[in-house]
Every structure is written in structure tokens, then in C-alpha cells.
GROMACS .gro file of C-alpha atoms in nm:
model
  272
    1UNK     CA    1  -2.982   3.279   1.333
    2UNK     CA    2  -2.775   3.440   1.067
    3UNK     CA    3  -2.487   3.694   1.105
    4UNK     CA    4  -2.710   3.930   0.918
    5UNK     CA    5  -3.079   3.822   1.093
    6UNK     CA    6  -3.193   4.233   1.203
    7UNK     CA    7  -3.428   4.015   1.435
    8UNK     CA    8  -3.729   4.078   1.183
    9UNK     CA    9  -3.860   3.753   1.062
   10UNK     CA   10  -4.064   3.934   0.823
   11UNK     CA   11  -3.781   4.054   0.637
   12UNK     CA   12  -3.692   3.704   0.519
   13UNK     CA   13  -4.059   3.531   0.512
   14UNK     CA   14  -3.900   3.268   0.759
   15UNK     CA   15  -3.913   3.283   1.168
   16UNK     CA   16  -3.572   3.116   1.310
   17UNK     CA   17  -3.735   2.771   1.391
   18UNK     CA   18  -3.806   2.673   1.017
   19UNK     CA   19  -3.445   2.715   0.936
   20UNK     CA   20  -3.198   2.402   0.949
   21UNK     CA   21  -2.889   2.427   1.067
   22UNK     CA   22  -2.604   2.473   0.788
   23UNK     CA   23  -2.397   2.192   0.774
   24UNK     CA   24  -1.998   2.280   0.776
   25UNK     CA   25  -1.898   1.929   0.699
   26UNK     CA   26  -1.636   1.978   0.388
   27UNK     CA   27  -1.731   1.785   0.068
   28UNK     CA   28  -1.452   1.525  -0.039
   29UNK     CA   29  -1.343   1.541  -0.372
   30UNK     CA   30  -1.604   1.343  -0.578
   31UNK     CA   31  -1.330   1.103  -0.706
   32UNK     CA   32  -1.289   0.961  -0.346
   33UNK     CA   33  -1.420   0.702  -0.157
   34UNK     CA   34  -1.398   0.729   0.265
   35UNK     CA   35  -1.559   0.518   0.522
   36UNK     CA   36  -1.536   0.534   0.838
   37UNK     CA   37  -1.327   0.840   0.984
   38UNK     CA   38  -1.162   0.810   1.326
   39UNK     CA   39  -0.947   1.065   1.487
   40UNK     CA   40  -0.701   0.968   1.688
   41UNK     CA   41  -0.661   1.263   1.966
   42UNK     CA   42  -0.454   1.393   2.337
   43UNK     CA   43  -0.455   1.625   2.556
   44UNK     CA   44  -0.128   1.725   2.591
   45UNK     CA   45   0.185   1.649   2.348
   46UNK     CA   46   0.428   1.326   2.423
   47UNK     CA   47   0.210   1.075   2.486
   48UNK     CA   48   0.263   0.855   2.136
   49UNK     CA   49  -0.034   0.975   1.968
   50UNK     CA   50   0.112   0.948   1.626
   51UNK     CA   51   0.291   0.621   1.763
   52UNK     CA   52  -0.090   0.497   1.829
   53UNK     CA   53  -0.201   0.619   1.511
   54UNK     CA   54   0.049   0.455   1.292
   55UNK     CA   55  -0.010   0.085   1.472
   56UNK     CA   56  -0.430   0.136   1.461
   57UNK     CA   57  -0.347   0.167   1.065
   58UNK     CA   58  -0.119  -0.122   1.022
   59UNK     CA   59  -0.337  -0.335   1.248
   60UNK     CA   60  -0.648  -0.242   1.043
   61UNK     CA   61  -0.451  -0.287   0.729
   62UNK     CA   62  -0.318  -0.626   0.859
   63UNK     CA   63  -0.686  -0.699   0.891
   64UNK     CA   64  -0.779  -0.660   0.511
   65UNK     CA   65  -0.910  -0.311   0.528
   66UNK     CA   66  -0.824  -0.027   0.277
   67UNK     CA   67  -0.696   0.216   0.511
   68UNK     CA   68  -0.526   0.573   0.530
   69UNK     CA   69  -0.401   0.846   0.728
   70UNK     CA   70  -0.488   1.204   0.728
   71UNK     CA   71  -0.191   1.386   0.923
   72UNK     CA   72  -0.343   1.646   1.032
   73UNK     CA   73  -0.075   1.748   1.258
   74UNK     CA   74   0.056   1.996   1.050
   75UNK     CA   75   0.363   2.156   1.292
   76UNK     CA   76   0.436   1.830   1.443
   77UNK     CA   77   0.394   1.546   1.084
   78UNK     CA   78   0.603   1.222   1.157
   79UNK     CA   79   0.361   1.009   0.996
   80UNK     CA   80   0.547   1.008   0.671
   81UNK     CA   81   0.859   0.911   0.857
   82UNK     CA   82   0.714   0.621   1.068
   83UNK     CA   83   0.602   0.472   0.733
   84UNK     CA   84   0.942   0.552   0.541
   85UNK     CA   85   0.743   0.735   0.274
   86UNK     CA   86   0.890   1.084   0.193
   87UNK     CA   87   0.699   1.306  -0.095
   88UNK     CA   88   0.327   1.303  -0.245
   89UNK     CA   89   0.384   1.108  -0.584
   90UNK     CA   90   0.185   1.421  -0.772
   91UNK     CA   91  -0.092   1.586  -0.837
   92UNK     CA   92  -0.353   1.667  -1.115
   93UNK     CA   93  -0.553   1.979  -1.174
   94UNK     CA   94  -0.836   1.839  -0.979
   95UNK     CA   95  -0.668   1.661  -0.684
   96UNK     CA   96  -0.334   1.569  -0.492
   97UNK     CA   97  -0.226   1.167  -0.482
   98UNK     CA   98  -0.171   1.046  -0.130
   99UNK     CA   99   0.191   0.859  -0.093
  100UNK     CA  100   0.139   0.500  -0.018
  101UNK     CA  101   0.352   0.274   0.203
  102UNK     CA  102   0.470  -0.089   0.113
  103UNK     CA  103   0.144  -0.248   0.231
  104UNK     CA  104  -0.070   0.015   0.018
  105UNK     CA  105  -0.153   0.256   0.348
  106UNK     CA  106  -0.224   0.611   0.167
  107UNK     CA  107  -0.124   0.895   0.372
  108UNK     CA  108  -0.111   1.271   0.325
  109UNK     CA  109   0.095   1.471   0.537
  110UNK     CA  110   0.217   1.850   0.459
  111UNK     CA  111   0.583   1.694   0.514
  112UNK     CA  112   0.511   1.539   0.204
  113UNK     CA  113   0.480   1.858  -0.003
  114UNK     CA  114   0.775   2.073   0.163
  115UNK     CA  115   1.126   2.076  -0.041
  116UNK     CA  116   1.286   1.986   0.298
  117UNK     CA  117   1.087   1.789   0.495
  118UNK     CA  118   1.339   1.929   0.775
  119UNK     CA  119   1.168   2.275   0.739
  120UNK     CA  120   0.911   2.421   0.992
  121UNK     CA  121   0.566   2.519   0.936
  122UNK     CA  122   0.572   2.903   1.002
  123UNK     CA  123   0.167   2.962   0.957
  124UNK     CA  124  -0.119   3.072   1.168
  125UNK     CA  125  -0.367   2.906   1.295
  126UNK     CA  126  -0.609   2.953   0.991
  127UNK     CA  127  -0.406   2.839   0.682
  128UNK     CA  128  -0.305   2.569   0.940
  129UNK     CA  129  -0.676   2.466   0.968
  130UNK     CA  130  -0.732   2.577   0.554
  131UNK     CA  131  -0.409   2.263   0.488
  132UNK     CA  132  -0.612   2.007   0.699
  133UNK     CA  133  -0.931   2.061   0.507
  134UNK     CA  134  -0.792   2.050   0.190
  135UNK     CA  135  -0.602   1.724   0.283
  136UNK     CA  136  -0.991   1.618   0.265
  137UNK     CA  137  -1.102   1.779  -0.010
  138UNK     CA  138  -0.864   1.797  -0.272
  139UNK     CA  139  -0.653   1.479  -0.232
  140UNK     CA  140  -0.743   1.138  -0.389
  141UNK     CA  141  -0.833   0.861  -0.154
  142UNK     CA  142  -0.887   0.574  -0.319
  143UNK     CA  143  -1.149   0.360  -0.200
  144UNK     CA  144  -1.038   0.373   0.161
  145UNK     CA  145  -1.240   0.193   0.431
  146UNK     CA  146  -1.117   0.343   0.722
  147UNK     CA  147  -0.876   0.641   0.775
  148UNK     CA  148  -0.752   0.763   1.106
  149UNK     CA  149  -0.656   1.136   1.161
  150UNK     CA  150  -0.348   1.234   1.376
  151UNK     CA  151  -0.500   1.476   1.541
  152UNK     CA  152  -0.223   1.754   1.698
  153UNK     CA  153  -0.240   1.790   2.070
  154UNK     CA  154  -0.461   1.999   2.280
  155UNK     CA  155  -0.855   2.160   2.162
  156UNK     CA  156  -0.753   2.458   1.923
  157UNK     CA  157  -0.789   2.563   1.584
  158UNK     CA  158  -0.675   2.246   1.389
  159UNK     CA  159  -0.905   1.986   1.648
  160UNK     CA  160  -1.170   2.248   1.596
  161UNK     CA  161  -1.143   2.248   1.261
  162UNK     CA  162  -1.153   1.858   1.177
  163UNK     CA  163  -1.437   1.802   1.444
  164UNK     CA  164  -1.674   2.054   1.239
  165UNK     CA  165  -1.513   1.950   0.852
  166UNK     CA  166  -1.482   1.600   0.871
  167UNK     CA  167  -1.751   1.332   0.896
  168UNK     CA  168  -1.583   1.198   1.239
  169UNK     CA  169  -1.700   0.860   1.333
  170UNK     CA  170  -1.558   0.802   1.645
  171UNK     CA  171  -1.239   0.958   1.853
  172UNK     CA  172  -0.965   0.764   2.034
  173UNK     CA  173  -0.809   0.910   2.307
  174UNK     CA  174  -0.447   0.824   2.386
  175UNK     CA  175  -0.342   0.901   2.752
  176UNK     CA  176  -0.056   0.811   2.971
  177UNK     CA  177  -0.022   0.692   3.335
  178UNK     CA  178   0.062   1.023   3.489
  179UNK     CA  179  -0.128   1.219   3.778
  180UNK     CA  180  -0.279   1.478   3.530
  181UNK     CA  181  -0.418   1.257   3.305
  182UNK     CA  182  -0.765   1.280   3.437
  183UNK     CA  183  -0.777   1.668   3.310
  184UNK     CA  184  -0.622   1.589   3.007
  185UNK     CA  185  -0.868   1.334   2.910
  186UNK     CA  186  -1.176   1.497   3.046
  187UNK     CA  187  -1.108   1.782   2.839
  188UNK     CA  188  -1.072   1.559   2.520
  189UNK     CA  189  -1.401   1.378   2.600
  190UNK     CA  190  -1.546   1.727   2.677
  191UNK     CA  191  -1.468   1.844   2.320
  192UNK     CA  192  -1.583   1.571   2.150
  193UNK     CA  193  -1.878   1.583   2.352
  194UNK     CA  194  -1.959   1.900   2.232
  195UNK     CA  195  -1.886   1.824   1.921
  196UNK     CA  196  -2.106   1.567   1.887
  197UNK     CA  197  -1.885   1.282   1.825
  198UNK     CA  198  -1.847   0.964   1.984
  199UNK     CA  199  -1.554   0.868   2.192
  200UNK     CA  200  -1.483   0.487   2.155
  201UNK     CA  201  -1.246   0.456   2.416
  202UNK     CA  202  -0.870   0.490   2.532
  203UNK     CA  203  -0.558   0.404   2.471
  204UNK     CA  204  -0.287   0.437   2.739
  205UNK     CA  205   0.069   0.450   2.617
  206UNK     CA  206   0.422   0.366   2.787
  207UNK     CA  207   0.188   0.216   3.039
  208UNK     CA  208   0.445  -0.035   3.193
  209UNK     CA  209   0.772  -0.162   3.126
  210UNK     CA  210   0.859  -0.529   3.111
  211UNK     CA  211   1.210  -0.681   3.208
  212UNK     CA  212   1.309  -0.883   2.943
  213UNK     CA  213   1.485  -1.120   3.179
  214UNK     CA  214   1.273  -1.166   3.466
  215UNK     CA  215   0.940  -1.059   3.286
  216UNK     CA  216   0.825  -0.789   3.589
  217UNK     CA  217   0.604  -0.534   3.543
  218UNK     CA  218   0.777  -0.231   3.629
  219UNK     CA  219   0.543   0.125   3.605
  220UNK     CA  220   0.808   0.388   3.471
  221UNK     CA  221   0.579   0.650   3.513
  222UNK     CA  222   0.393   0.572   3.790
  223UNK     CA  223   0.094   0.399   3.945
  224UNK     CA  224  -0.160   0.415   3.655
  225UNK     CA  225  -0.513   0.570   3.730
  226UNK     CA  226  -0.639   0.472   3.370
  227UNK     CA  227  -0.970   0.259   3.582
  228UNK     CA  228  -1.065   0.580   3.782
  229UNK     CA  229  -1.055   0.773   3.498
  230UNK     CA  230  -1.225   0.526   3.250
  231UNK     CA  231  -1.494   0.464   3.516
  232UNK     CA  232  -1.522   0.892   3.594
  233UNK     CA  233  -1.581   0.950   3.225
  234UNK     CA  234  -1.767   0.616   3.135
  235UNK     CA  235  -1.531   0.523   2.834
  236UNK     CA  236  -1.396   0.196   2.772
  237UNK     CA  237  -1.021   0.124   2.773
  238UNK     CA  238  -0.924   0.017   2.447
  239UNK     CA  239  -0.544  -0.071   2.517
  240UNK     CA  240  -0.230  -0.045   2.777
  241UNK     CA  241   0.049  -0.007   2.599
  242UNK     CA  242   0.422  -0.080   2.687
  243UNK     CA  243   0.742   0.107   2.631
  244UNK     CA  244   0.921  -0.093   2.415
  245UNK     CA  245   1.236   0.035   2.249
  246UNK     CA  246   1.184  -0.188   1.960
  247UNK     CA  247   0.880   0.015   1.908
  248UNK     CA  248   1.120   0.358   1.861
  249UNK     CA  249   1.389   0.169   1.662
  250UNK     CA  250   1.159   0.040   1.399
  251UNK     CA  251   0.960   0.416   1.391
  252UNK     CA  252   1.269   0.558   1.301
  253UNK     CA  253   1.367   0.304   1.043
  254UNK     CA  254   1.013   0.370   0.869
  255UNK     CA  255   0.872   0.033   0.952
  256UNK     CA  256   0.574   0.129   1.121
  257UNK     CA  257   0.361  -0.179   0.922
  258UNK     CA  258   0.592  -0.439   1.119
  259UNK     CA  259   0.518  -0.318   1.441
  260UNK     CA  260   0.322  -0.608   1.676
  261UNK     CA  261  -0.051  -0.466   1.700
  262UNK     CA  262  -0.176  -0.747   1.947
  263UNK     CA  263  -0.251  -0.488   2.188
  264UNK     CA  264  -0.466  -0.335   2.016
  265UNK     CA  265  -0.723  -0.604   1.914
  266UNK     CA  266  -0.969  -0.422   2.172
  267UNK     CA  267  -0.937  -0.102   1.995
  268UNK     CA  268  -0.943  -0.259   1.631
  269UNK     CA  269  -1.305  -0.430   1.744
  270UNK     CA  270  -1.418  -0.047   1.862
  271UNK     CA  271  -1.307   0.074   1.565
  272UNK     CA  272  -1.517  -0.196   1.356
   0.00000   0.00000   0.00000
């Protein structure tokens, strides 16, 4: 039912049943090519989702797949930084070029279009969400076969507004081992849930730490419950991931394609 249905079907000649349900999916710019979208979410900030993203896209490039990123993390972008790419090589009157890393991974990110990528991102909620969807609509992705979406934390505007713009695919959820994370990923798998989408599984990050002399296990944050909650919400688990400081040091030097993906072989397969 419309905003303007007065409740008399015989002022339109159609009772509410016969209608179809408007689709809000956002058209992509007829120049592009996209296959399968996955967005890459959490429930809370500092849990390496962007981390996550960046090795699902050099794994699936690694695997001969065109792929991209959509960072639609608009207040928090440090895609362009894990990939040592720094502004969008230009634009047309139609469309906006995505940068593209050494191994040909296009990305858009608003920290590519900001005269200091240093600056903050002083908007509301709806040009927030307006940024995202254009970063599908008016930006040239070439012939991409998969592209991942950093996703910002928590289920508000910007989630809300990629969930009902984008053709989603499939959502990865990237946890940690911490006594809250059962909330945090129920209400993930909640809002996908609702939003119709498929969750393929999840990812826990800084999972474990391993002594490089002795090689023990040793849980930095804590007994993990990632089994419970896999088993509560009846999603796979994808990946446990370990804190590796090798895995910061080459983030910051913008060498996110080197990283070692063989964690994530589970996740790749998901994904495929």
C-alpha cells in the first residue's frame, strides 16, 4: 500500500493484492558489469572487518577472479590505505573510475575523492547513505566478478541502505572471541534475515595468538565461544583468524595483496 492509498481501491481500479512490490534495488550504471555482491559486515567496530575484507579480495583475486571493493564505510574508509592506492584516477560526465591496486583490484572509497584524505566526513546519515549508492551507480566497474562491500559497523542507515540498494548475494560476518559476541552476531544475522539475504558464514578475527618459538596457542582475548554461537544461529564458520603483527605492518605499508589468505580457503569456497 502506497503513501497516498485513501483505502479506496476504487479510486485506483486496483485492490492492494494485484500490486507488486516496488523494487528499491539501485540500477548500476549501464557501462558496468557486477557479479556476485558480498558484504562483508559486524556488529560492533574493532573487530578487523576491513582487515577481512581486504584479504577475501586478494584471495579471490589470487584465485583469477575480477574483483573489487565498494567501501562503503564512509566515516571509517581504510580500504584505500590497505591497498596503497590514494585518489580516484577521474571521472567522465557519465561515471567515476574506480582506483585500481597493483594486481588490478578496483576500489572506490570516498577517501579517494577528499583533497586530504586526513579529513573527516562531517555528513548525516542520508548523504552518507546517498555516497554509498552512488559508489554503485555512477562509478565504472569494469567487468568485475565479485566485489565485496565494507560494510561500517552496527545496523543503521548506511547497512540499511546497501541491504535494500544493492543486489546482495550473501553477507559475511566477522566476529571476535569475546563474551558479547553472541549479541553482536545475532543481531547481524537478524538484519540480514530480515533483509532477505543470505548469511554464508563467519569469520572470527584475532582468534588466537601463536608463539613463534614454541608454536602454543595462546587465546589473547579469551576462551572463544565461536561453536556455541555458530551452532545457536546455524551458520557455518568460515575462518579463525590469528593476530599476527605482520598482518598490521604490511596494512600500513599498503600491501594488502601480499597478505597469506590460507585461512580463508573455507570462506573463498562460500563465497564461490
Amino acid at each position: 500500500m502506497s503513501e497516498q492509498c485513501s483505502g479506496n481501491c476504487s479510486s485506483c481500479g486496483e485492490s492492494c493484492s494485484e500490486r507488486k512490490e516496488e523494487s528499491l534495488i539501485a540500477a548500476l550504471n549501464p557501462n558496468s558489469r557486477v557479479g556476485k555482491v558480498i558484504a562483508v559486515v559486524s556488529g560492533k567496530g574493532g573487530v578487523g572487518k576491513s582487515t577481512v575484507t581486504s584479504m577475501l579480495a586478494a584471495a579471490m583475486q589470487r584465485a583469477g577472479k575480477r574483483t573489487a571493493i565498494l567501501d562503503a564505510d564512509i566515516t571509517g574508509p581504510s580500504i584505500p590505505k590497505s591497498f596503497g592506492v590514494s585518489e580516484c584516477p577521474g571521472a567522465t560526465e557519465e561515471f567515476l573510475f574506480p582506483a585500481k591496486t597493483e594486481r588490478g583490484i578496483q576500489i572506490m572509497s570516498i577517501n579517494l575523492l577528499l583533497d586530504n584524505e586526513k579529513d573527516p566526513v562531517l555528513w548525516r546519515g542520508p548523504i552518507i547513505a546517498g555516497a554509498v549508492k552512488q559508489f554503485w551507480t555512477d562509478v565504472f566497474w569494469d567487468d568485475v566478478d565479485y566485489m565485496f562491500v565494507d560494510m561500517p559497523p552496527g545496523t543503521g542507515d548506511v547497512p540499511l541502505t546497501v541491504f535494500q540498494s544493492l543486489p546482495i548475494d550473501g553477507v559475511i560476518i566477522v566476529t571476535s572471541p569475546q563474551e558479547l559476541v553472541s549479541m553482536i552476531v545475532g543481531k547481524a544475522a537478524r538484519m540480514a534475515e530480515m533483509m532477505h539475504v543470505p548469511v554464508l558464514g563467519i569469520v572470527e578475527n584475532y582468534s588466537y595468538f601463536e608463539c613463534p618459538d614454541c608454536g602454543k596457542r595462546h587465546q589473547i582475548f579469551g576462551q572463544s565461544h565461536l561453536a556455541e554461537v555458530a551452532a545457536e544461529y546455524h551458520l557455518p564458520v568460515l575462518a579463525q583468524l590469528p593476530i599476527d603483527p605482520a598482518v598490521a605492518e604490511m596494512i600500513d605499508a599498503g600491501r594488502a595483496e601480499e597478505l597469506n589468505t590460507d585461512h580463508l580457503e573455507a570462506a573463498i569456497a562460500a563465497i564461490m
